[in-house]
PDB file of C-alpha atoms in Angstrom:
ATOM      1  CA  MET A   1     -18.380 -73.891  80.539  1.00 47.00           C
ATOM      2  CA  LYS A   2     -15.027 -73.746  79.994  1.00 46.00           C
ATOM      3  CA  ARG A   3     -15.109 -77.172  76.923  1.00 49.00           C
ATOM      4  CA  LEU A   4     -17.944 -74.555  75.574  1.00 40.00           C
ATOM      5  CA  TYR A   5     -14.528 -71.069  75.382  1.00 42.00           C
ATOM      6  CA  PHE A   6     -12.436 -74.583  74.472  1.00 39.00           C
ATOM      7  CA  PHE A   7     -15.269 -75.461  71.099  1.00 39.00           C
ATOM      8  CA  LEU A   8     -15.057 -71.889  70.385  1.00 40.00           C
ATOM      9  CA  ALA A   9     -11.573 -70.793  69.999  1.00 43.00           C
ATOM     10  CA  LEU A  10     -11.002 -74.115  67.958  1.00 37.00           C
ATOM     11  CA  VAL A  11     -13.562 -73.364  65.597  1.00 39.00           C
ATOM     12  CA  ALA A  12     -12.551 -69.450  64.970  1.00 44.00           C
ATOM     13  CA  THR A  13      -8.448 -71.162  64.633  1.00 41.00           C
ATOM     14  CA  LEU A  14     -10.066 -73.247  61.725  1.00 38.00           C
ATOM     15  CA  CYS A  15     -11.698 -70.541  60.495  1.00 44.00           C
ATOM     16  CA  LEU A  16      -8.625 -68.080  60.152  1.00 42.00           C
ATOM     17  CA  CYS A  17      -7.079 -71.100  59.235  1.00 43.00           C
ATOM     18  CA  GLY A  18      -8.875 -70.893  56.574  1.00 45.00           C
ATOM     19  CA  SER A  19      -9.098 -67.256  55.351  1.00 41.00           C
ATOM     20  CA  SER A  20      -5.596 -67.700  55.166  1.00 41.00           C
ATOM     21  CA  LEU A  21      -5.355 -70.741  52.971  1.00 38.00           C
ATOM     22  CA  HIS A  22      -7.813 -68.981  50.980  1.00 42.00           C
ATOM     23  CA  ALA A  23      -6.078 -65.575  49.702  1.00 46.00           C
ATOM     24  CA  GLN A  24      -2.821 -67.744  49.809  1.00 51.00           C
ATOM     25  CA  HIS A  25      -4.523 -69.245  46.925  1.00 56.00           C
ATOM     26  CA  ALA A  26      -6.897 -66.853  45.667  1.00 70.00           C
ATOM     27  CA  SER A  27      -5.242 -64.235  42.692  1.00 90.00           C
ATOM     28  CA  PHE A  28      -5.634 -60.938  42.548  1.00 97.00           C
ATOM     29  CA  ALA A  29      -4.960 -60.751  39.423  1.00 97.00           C
ATOM     30  CA  ASN A  30      -6.668 -63.379  37.995  1.00 98.00           C
ATOM     31  CA  TYR A  31      -2.965 -64.472  35.774  1.00 97.00           C
ATOM     32  CA  LYS A  32      -4.846 -68.226  35.429  1.00 97.00           C
ATOM     33  CA  ARG A  33      -7.523 -66.896  33.170  1.00 97.00           C
ATOM     34  CA  TYR A  34      -5.931 -66.541  29.864  1.00 98.00           C
ATOM     35  CA  HIS A  35      -2.589 -68.355  30.905  1.00 98.00           C
ATOM     36  CA  GLU A  36      -3.215 -71.393  28.637  1.00 98.00           C
ATOM     37  CA  ALA A  37      -4.614 -69.205  25.747  1.00 98.00           C
ATOM     38  CA  ASN A  38      -1.343 -67.107  25.602  1.00 98.00           C
ATOM     39  CA  LEU A  39       1.086 -70.690  25.635  1.00 97.00           C
ATOM     40  CA  LYS A  40      -1.117 -72.052  22.900  1.00 97.00           C
ATOM     41  CA  LEU A  41      -1.041 -68.532  21.040  1.00 96.00           C
ATOM     42  CA  PRO A  42       1.725 -69.042  18.175  1.00 95.00           C
ATOM     43  CA  GLU A  43       4.219 -65.958  17.648  1.00 94.00           C
ATOM     44  CA  PRO A  44       2.933 -64.027  15.118  1.00 93.00           C
ATOM     45  CA  THR A  45       4.488 -64.440  12.094  1.00 91.00           C
ATOM     46  CA  ARG A  46       5.752 -61.156  10.185  1.00 87.00           C
ATOM     47  CA  LYS A  47       3.969 -59.674   8.331  1.00 88.00           C
ATOM     48  CA  GLU A  48       1.050 -60.291  11.016  1.00 89.00           C
ATOM     49  CA  CYS A  49      -0.504 -56.997  13.037  1.00 93.00           C
ATOM     50  CA  ARG A  50      -1.954 -59.061  15.840  1.00 97.00           C
ATOM     51  CA  VAL A  51      -3.703 -56.292  18.365  1.00 98.00           C
ATOM     52  CA  VAL A  52      -4.851 -57.115  22.090  1.00 98.00           C
ATOM     53  CA  PHE A  53      -7.465 -55.573  23.223  1.00 98.00           C
ATOM     54  CA  LEU A  54      -6.972 -55.443  26.951  1.00 98.00           C
ATOM     55  CA  GLY A  55      -9.252 -54.053  28.702  1.00 98.00           C
ATOM     56  CA  ASN A  56     -13.022 -55.451  31.783  1.00 98.00           C
ATOM     57  CA  SER A  57     -15.932 -57.021  30.803  1.00 98.00           C
ATOM     58  CA  ILE A  58     -16.484 -54.461  27.923  1.00 98.00           C
ATOM     59  CA  THR A  59     -13.821 -55.492  25.932  1.00 98.00           C
ATOM     60  CA  ASP A  60     -14.888 -59.077  27.575  1.00 98.00           C
ATOM     61  CA  ASN A  61     -17.787 -58.968  26.270  1.00 98.00           C
ATOM     62  CA  TRP A  62     -16.729 -57.789  23.132  1.00 98.00           C
ATOM     63  CA  ALA A  63     -14.473 -61.078  22.637  1.00 98.00           C
ATOM     64  CA  ARG A  64     -17.055 -63.512  24.034  1.00 97.00           C
ATOM     65  CA  MET A  65     -20.840 -61.565  21.254  1.00 97.00           C
ATOM     66  CA  ARG A  66     -18.085 -60.543  18.587  1.00 97.00           C
ATOM     67  CA  PRO A  67     -15.830 -63.531  17.162  1.00 96.00           C
ATOM     68  CA  ASP A  68     -17.061 -62.787  13.547  1.00 96.00           C
ATOM     69  CA  PHE A  69     -14.802 -58.626  14.508  1.00 97.00           C
ATOM     70  CA  PHE A  70     -12.101 -60.037  16.360  1.00 97.00           C
ATOM     71  CA  ALA A  71     -10.757 -63.334  15.055  1.00 94.00           C
ATOM     72  CA  PRO A  72     -10.197 -62.220  11.786  1.00 93.00           C
ATOM     73  CA  ASN A  73      -8.979 -59.444  12.005  1.00 94.00           C
ATOM     74  CA  GLY A  74      -6.841 -60.817  14.399  1.00 92.00           C
ATOM     75  CA  PHE A  75      -7.187 -58.840  17.547  1.00 98.00           C
ATOM     76  CA  VAL A  76      -7.023 -60.662  20.240  1.00 98.00           C
ATOM     77  CA  GLY A  77      -9.506 -60.194  22.929  1.00 98.00           C
ATOM     78  CA  ARG A  78      -8.183 -60.044  26.911  1.00 98.00           C
ATOM     79  CA  GLY A  79     -11.050 -59.011  28.976  1.00 98.00           C
ATOM     80  CA  ILE A  80     -11.366 -59.420  32.373  1.00 98.00           C
ATOM     81  CA  SER A  81     -14.683 -58.786  34.024  1.00 98.00           C
ATOM     82  CA  GLY A  82     -14.726 -56.678  36.684  1.00 98.00           C
ATOM     83  CA  GLN A  83     -10.908 -55.742  36.544  1.00 98.00           C
ATOM     84  CA  THR A  84     -10.182 -52.295  37.740  1.00 98.00           C
ATOM     85  CA  THR A  85      -5.630 -50.914  36.464  1.00 98.00           C
ATOM     86  CA  TYR A  86      -4.509 -51.755  39.040  1.00 98.00           C
ATOM     87  CA  GLN A  87      -5.042 -55.027  38.156  1.00 98.00           C
ATOM     88  CA  PHE A  88      -4.753 -54.684  34.059  1.00 98.00           C
ATOM     89  CA  LEU A  89      -0.947 -53.887  35.238  1.00 98.00           C
ATOM     90  CA  LEU A  90      -0.391 -56.719  36.785  1.00 98.00           C
ATOM     91  CA  ARG A  91      -1.066 -58.653  34.182  1.00 98.00           C
ATOM     92  CA  PHE A  92       0.647 -56.946  31.702  1.00 98.00           C
ATOM     93  CA  ARG A  93       3.557 -59.005  31.365  1.00 98.00           C
ATOM     94  CA  GLU A  94       1.517 -62.014  30.775  1.00 98.00           C
ATOM     95  CA  ASP A  95      -1.368 -60.788  29.198  1.00 98.00           C
ATOM     96  CA  VAL A  96       0.081 -59.118  26.370  1.00 98.00           C
ATOM     97  CA  ILE A  97       4.574 -57.870  25.906  1.00 98.00           C
ATOM     98  CA  ASN A  98       4.572 -61.728  26.258  1.00 98.00           C
ATOM     99  CA  LEU A  99       1.795 -62.188  23.237  1.00 98.00           C
ATOM    100  CA  HIS A 100       3.956 -59.518  20.965  1.00 97.00           C
ATOM    101  CA  PRO A 101       1.442 -57.526  19.096  1.00 97.00           C
ATOM    102  CA  ARG A 102       2.238 -54.627  16.787  1.00 97.00           C
ATOM    103  CA  VAL A 103      -0.957 -53.161  18.317  1.00 98.00           C
ATOM    104  CA  LEU A 104      -2.166 -52.442  22.340  1.00 98.00           C
ATOM    105  CA  VAL A 105      -6.192 -50.575  22.772  1.00 98.00           C
ATOM    106  CA  LEU A 106      -6.449 -50.194  26.450  1.00 98.00           C
ATOM    107  CA  ASN A 107     -10.274 -49.642  28.072  1.00 98.00           C
ATOM    108  CA  GLY A 108      -9.761 -49.286  31.537  1.00 98.00           C
ATOM    109  CA  GLY A 109     -10.499 -47.636  34.252  1.00 98.00           C
ATOM    110  CA  THR A 110     -14.226 -47.500  34.119  1.00 98.00           C
ATOM    111  CA  ASN A 111     -14.419 -50.228  37.423  1.00 98.00           C
ATOM    112  CA  ASP A 112     -11.717 -47.612  39.196  1.00 98.00           C
ATOM    113  CA  ILE A 113     -14.290 -45.436  39.289  1.00 98.00           C
ATOM    114  CA  ALA A 114     -17.374 -48.502  40.618  1.00 98.00           C
ATOM    115  CA  GLU A 115     -14.361 -48.912  43.451  1.00 98.00           C
ATOM    116  CA  ASN A 116     -14.027 -53.056  42.576  1.00 98.00           C
ATOM    117  CA  THR A 117     -10.712 -52.853  44.148  1.00 97.00           C
ATOM    118  CA  GLY A 118     -11.005 -50.033  46.576  1.00 97.00           C
ATOM    119  CA  PRO A 119     -11.647 -46.621  47.312  1.00 98.00           C
ATOM    120  CA  TYR A 120     -11.060 -44.284  43.145  1.00 98.00           C
ATOM    121  CA  ASP A 121      -8.166 -41.752  43.671  1.00 98.00           C
ATOM    122  CA  GLU A 122      -7.885 -40.561  39.927  1.00 98.00           C
ATOM    123  CA  ASP A 123      -4.038 -39.932  39.970  1.00 98.00           C
ATOM    124  CA  ILE A 124      -3.176 -43.748  40.916  1.00 98.00           C
ATOM    125  CA  THR A 125      -5.841 -44.376  37.749  1.00 98.00           C
ATOM    126  CA  PHE A 126      -4.232 -41.969  35.024  1.00 98.00           C
ATOM    127  CA  GLY A 127      -1.125 -43.261  37.122  1.00 98.00           C
ATOM    128  CA  ASN A 128      -1.659 -46.898  35.674  1.00 98.00           C
ATOM    129  CA  ILE A 129      -2.720 -46.078  32.654  1.00 98.00           C
ATOM    130  CA  CYS A 130       0.836 -43.903  31.612  1.00 98.00           C
ATOM    131  CA  SER A 131       2.299 -46.978  32.843  1.00 98.00           C
ATOM    132  CA  MET A 132       1.022 -49.202  30.805  1.00 98.00           C
ATOM    133  CA  VAL A 133       1.759 -47.166  28.287  1.00 98.00           C
ATOM    134  CA  GLU A 134       5.223 -46.360  28.798  1.00 98.00           C
ATOM    135  CA  LEU A 135       5.338 -50.254  28.830  1.00 98.00           C
ATOM    136  CA  ALA A 136       3.974 -51.195  25.744  1.00 98.00           C
ATOM    137  CA  ARG A 137       6.030 -48.222  23.872  1.00 98.00           C
ATOM    138  CA  TYR A 138       9.747 -50.097  26.051  1.00 98.00           C
ATOM    139  CA  HIS A 139       8.824 -52.774  23.652  1.00 98.00           C
ATOM    140  CA  LYS A 140       7.829 -50.892  20.819  1.00 98.00           C
ATOM    141  CA  ILE A 141       4.054 -52.241  20.526  1.00 98.00           C
ATOM    142  CA  ARG A 142       1.743 -49.752  19.486  1.00 98.00           C
ATOM    143  CA  VAL A 143      -0.704 -47.905  21.608  1.00 98.00           C
ATOM    144  CA  VAL A 144      -4.553 -46.863  21.068  1.00 98.00           C
ATOM    145  CA  LEU A 145      -6.017 -45.403  23.591  1.00 98.00           C
ATOM    146  CA  THR A 146      -9.774 -45.763  24.112  1.00 98.00           C
ATOM    147  CA  SER A 147     -12.050 -42.808  26.649  1.00 98.00           C
ATOM    148  CA  LEU A 148     -14.233 -44.341  28.606  1.00 98.00           C
ATOM    149  CA  LEU A 149     -18.401 -45.369  27.949  1.00 98.00           C
ATOM    150  CA  PRO A 150     -20.645 -42.816  29.942  1.00 98.00           C
ATOM    151  CA  ALA A 151     -21.894 -44.878  32.782  1.00 98.00           C
ATOM    152  CA  GLY A 152     -24.767 -42.528  34.773  1.00 97.00           C
ATOM    153  CA  SER A 153     -24.656 -45.686  37.417  1.00 97.00           C
ATOM    154  CA  PHE A 154     -23.553 -48.438  38.441  1.00 98.00           C
ATOM    155  CA  PRO A 155     -25.883 -51.385  39.473  1.00 97.00           C
ATOM    156  CA  TRP A 156     -23.785 -52.969  41.203  1.00 97.00           C
ATOM    157  CA  ARG A 157     -22.121 -49.837  43.117  1.00 96.00           C
ATOM    158  CA  ARG A 158     -25.806 -47.649  42.979  1.00 96.00           C
ATOM    159  CA  GLU A 159     -23.910 -45.596  46.546  1.00 97.00           C
ATOM    160  CA  ILE A 160     -21.921 -43.843  43.301  1.00 97.00           C
ATOM    161  CA  GLU A 161     -23.539 -40.080  42.388  1.00 96.00           C
ATOM    162  CA  ASP A 162     -21.564 -38.808  40.393  1.00 97.00           C
ATOM    163  CA  SER A 163     -19.807 -41.594  37.703  1.00 98.00           C
ATOM    164  CA  MET A 164     -20.615 -39.180  35.087  1.00 98.00           C
ATOM    165  CA  GLU A 165     -18.198 -36.327  36.108  1.00 98.00           C
ATOM    166  CA  LYS A 166     -15.628 -38.629  37.253  1.00 98.00           C
ATOM    167  CA  ILE A 167     -15.432 -40.833  33.885  1.00 98.00           C
ATOM    168  CA  ARG A 168     -15.916 -37.156  32.020  1.00 98.00           C
ATOM    169  CA  ARG A 169     -11.956 -35.819  34.182  1.00 98.00           C
ATOM    170  CA  LEU A 170     -10.309 -39.399  33.122  1.00 98.00           C
ATOM    171  CA  ASN A 171     -11.683 -39.474  29.568  1.00 98.00           C
ATOM    172  CA  ALA A 172      -9.768 -35.524  29.224  1.00 98.00           C
ATOM    173  CA  ARG A 173      -6.623 -36.562  31.062  1.00 98.00           C
ATOM    174  CA  ILE A 174      -5.969 -39.766  28.444  1.00 98.00           C
ATOM    175  CA  LYS A 175      -7.260 -37.625  25.914  1.00 98.00           C
ATOM    176  CA  ALA A 176      -4.886 -35.087  26.676  1.00 98.00           C
ATOM    177  CA  TYR A 177      -1.526 -37.558  27.020  1.00 98.00           C
ATOM    178  CA  ALA A 178      -2.338 -39.150  24.170  1.00 98.00           C
ATOM    179  CA  GLU A 179      -2.460 -36.027  22.317  1.00 98.00           C
ATOM    180  CA  GLU A 180       0.529 -34.744  24.101  1.00 98.00           C
ATOM    181  CA  HIS A 181       2.747 -38.356  23.749  1.00 98.00           C
ATOM    182  CA  HIS A 182       0.947 -38.394  19.837  1.00 97.00           C
ATOM    183  CA  LEU A 183      -0.686 -41.740  21.200  1.00 98.00           C
ATOM    184  CA  THR A 184      -3.986 -42.825  18.952  1.00 98.00           C
ATOM    185  CA  TYR A 185      -7.133 -42.312  21.283  1.00 98.00           C
ATOM    186  CA  VAL A 186     -10.617 -43.282  20.491  1.00 98.00           C
ATOM    187  CA  ASP A 187     -14.166 -41.709  21.633  1.00 98.00           C
ATOM    188  CA  TYR A 188     -16.229 -43.784  22.493  1.00 98.00           C
ATOM    189  CA  PHE A 189     -17.660 -41.750  24.418  1.00 98.00           C
ATOM    190  CA  THR A 190     -19.641 -39.129  22.538  1.00 98.00           C
ATOM    191  CA  PRO A 191     -21.308 -41.869  20.368  1.00 98.00           C
ATOM    192  CA  LEU A 192     -22.542 -43.670  22.839  1.00 98.00           C
ATOM    193  CA  LEU A 193     -23.584 -40.512  24.968  1.00 98.00           C
ATOM    194  CA  SER A 194     -27.604 -40.361  25.766  1.00 98.00           C
ATOM    195  CA  ASP A 195     -28.962 -37.128  24.011  1.00 97.00           C
ATOM    196  CA  ASP A 196     -29.209 -35.749  27.768  1.00 97.00           C
ATOM    197  CA  GLY A 197     -25.201 -35.968  28.186  1.00 97.00           C
ATOM    198  CA  THR A 198     -26.456 -38.403  31.285  1.00 97.00           C
ATOM    199  CA  ALA A 199     -26.304 -41.884  30.751  1.00 98.00           C
ATOM    200  CA  LEU A 200     -25.569 -44.574  28.469  1.00 98.00           C
ATOM    201  CA  ARG A 201     -27.736 -44.789  25.642  1.00 98.00           C
ATOM    202  CA  ALA A 202     -30.367 -46.881  25.962  1.00 97.00           C
ATOM    203  CA  ASP A 203     -30.531 -48.495  22.905  1.00 98.00           C
ATOM    204  CA  TYR A 204     -26.297 -49.087  22.366  1.00 98.00           C
ATOM    205  CA  SER A 205     -26.554 -50.965  27.013  1.00 98.00           C
ATOM    206  CA  SER A 206     -29.427 -53.457  28.506  1.00 95.00           C
ATOM    207  CA  ASP A 207     -27.579 -52.109  31.680  1.00 97.00           C
ATOM    208  CA  GLY A 208     -26.616 -48.573  31.116  1.00 97.00           C
ATOM    209  CA  VAL A 209     -22.754 -50.154  31.593  1.00 98.00           C
ATOM    210  CA  HIS A 210     -22.434 -52.539  29.229  1.00 98.00           C
ATOM    211  CA  PRO A 211     -22.620 -53.303  25.731  1.00 98.00           C
ATOM    212  CA  ASN A 212     -25.280 -54.375  23.597  1.00 98.00           C
ATOM    213  CA  VAL A 213     -24.415 -55.782  19.887  1.00 98.00           C
ATOM    214  CA  ALA A 214     -24.891 -52.150  18.471  1.00 98.00           C
ATOM    215  CA  GLY A 215     -23.132 -50.760  20.938  1.00 98.00           C
ATOM    216  CA  TYR A 216     -20.235 -53.184  19.936  1.00 98.00           C
ATOM    217  CA  GLU A 217     -20.694 -52.364  16.388  1.00 98.00           C
ATOM    218  CA  VAL A 218     -20.428 -48.678  16.582  1.00 98.00           C
ATOM    219  CA  MET A 219     -17.310 -49.069  19.493  1.00 98.00           C
ATOM    220  CA  GLU A 220     -15.969 -51.366  16.524  1.00 98.00           C
ATOM    221  CA  ALA A 221     -16.188 -48.677  13.493  1.00 98.00           C
ATOM    222  CA  LEU A 222     -14.202 -46.328  15.913  1.00 98.00           C
ATOM    223  CA  VAL A 223     -11.503 -48.559  15.961  1.00 98.00           C
ATOM    224  CA  LEU A 224     -11.064 -50.273  12.581  1.00 98.00           C
ATOM    225  CA  ARG A 225     -10.753 -47.193  11.086  1.00 97.00           C
ATOM    226  CA  ALA A 226      -7.715 -45.816  14.034  1.00 97.00           C
ATOM    227  CA  LEU A 227      -6.004 -49.018  13.702  1.00 96.00           C
ATOM    228  CA  LYS A 228      -6.478 -48.476   9.466  1.00 92.00           C
ATOM    229  CA  LYS A 229      -4.270 -45.206  10.213  1.00 81.00           C
TER     230      LYS A 229
END
């Protein structure tokens, strides 16, 4: 019996050690995702208007699905699926400041509301967005703030039933902040909203959260108009 207890204790210790080692090698911000791409990206020329799009899977999918929109315009996609504004802020130097863009297009907050990295706190999420704006402006990077897209529910977080209310509130704060600080604001929410006002339009998405090509085309027209200003 003593040998059995010893064996079980040994197994538990090894499991804890393994978990600890795994945690030490994990990267909350996923710096490695764009590390090599960032190293290969040359310094922008004087005439180049480099634009970095920072975001989550909506931005990640956008750059992947619509390369003909990004590459010819000198746009750099730096979206990582599943990430929250907490993670954006951690990798902001690596994936924005060090790339020396002229403009930042920021879209974030959806996964905060989906509680991907913990309970949602609107004030902290909004504060993260403000911090990124302040960092960008300090480094003379112009900022385009964008609204969260409609999402009636999250397929991976069905228990969250008030997503639209939270999205509307955060969008209102982002818009007011943009107006107060003379920043460009792009409203993706309104043209992508379903007729009954409860979700992302079905013809613009297959899962109610992420745009399809038609949805991205709507967003592209809006953001291009804002950048040309």
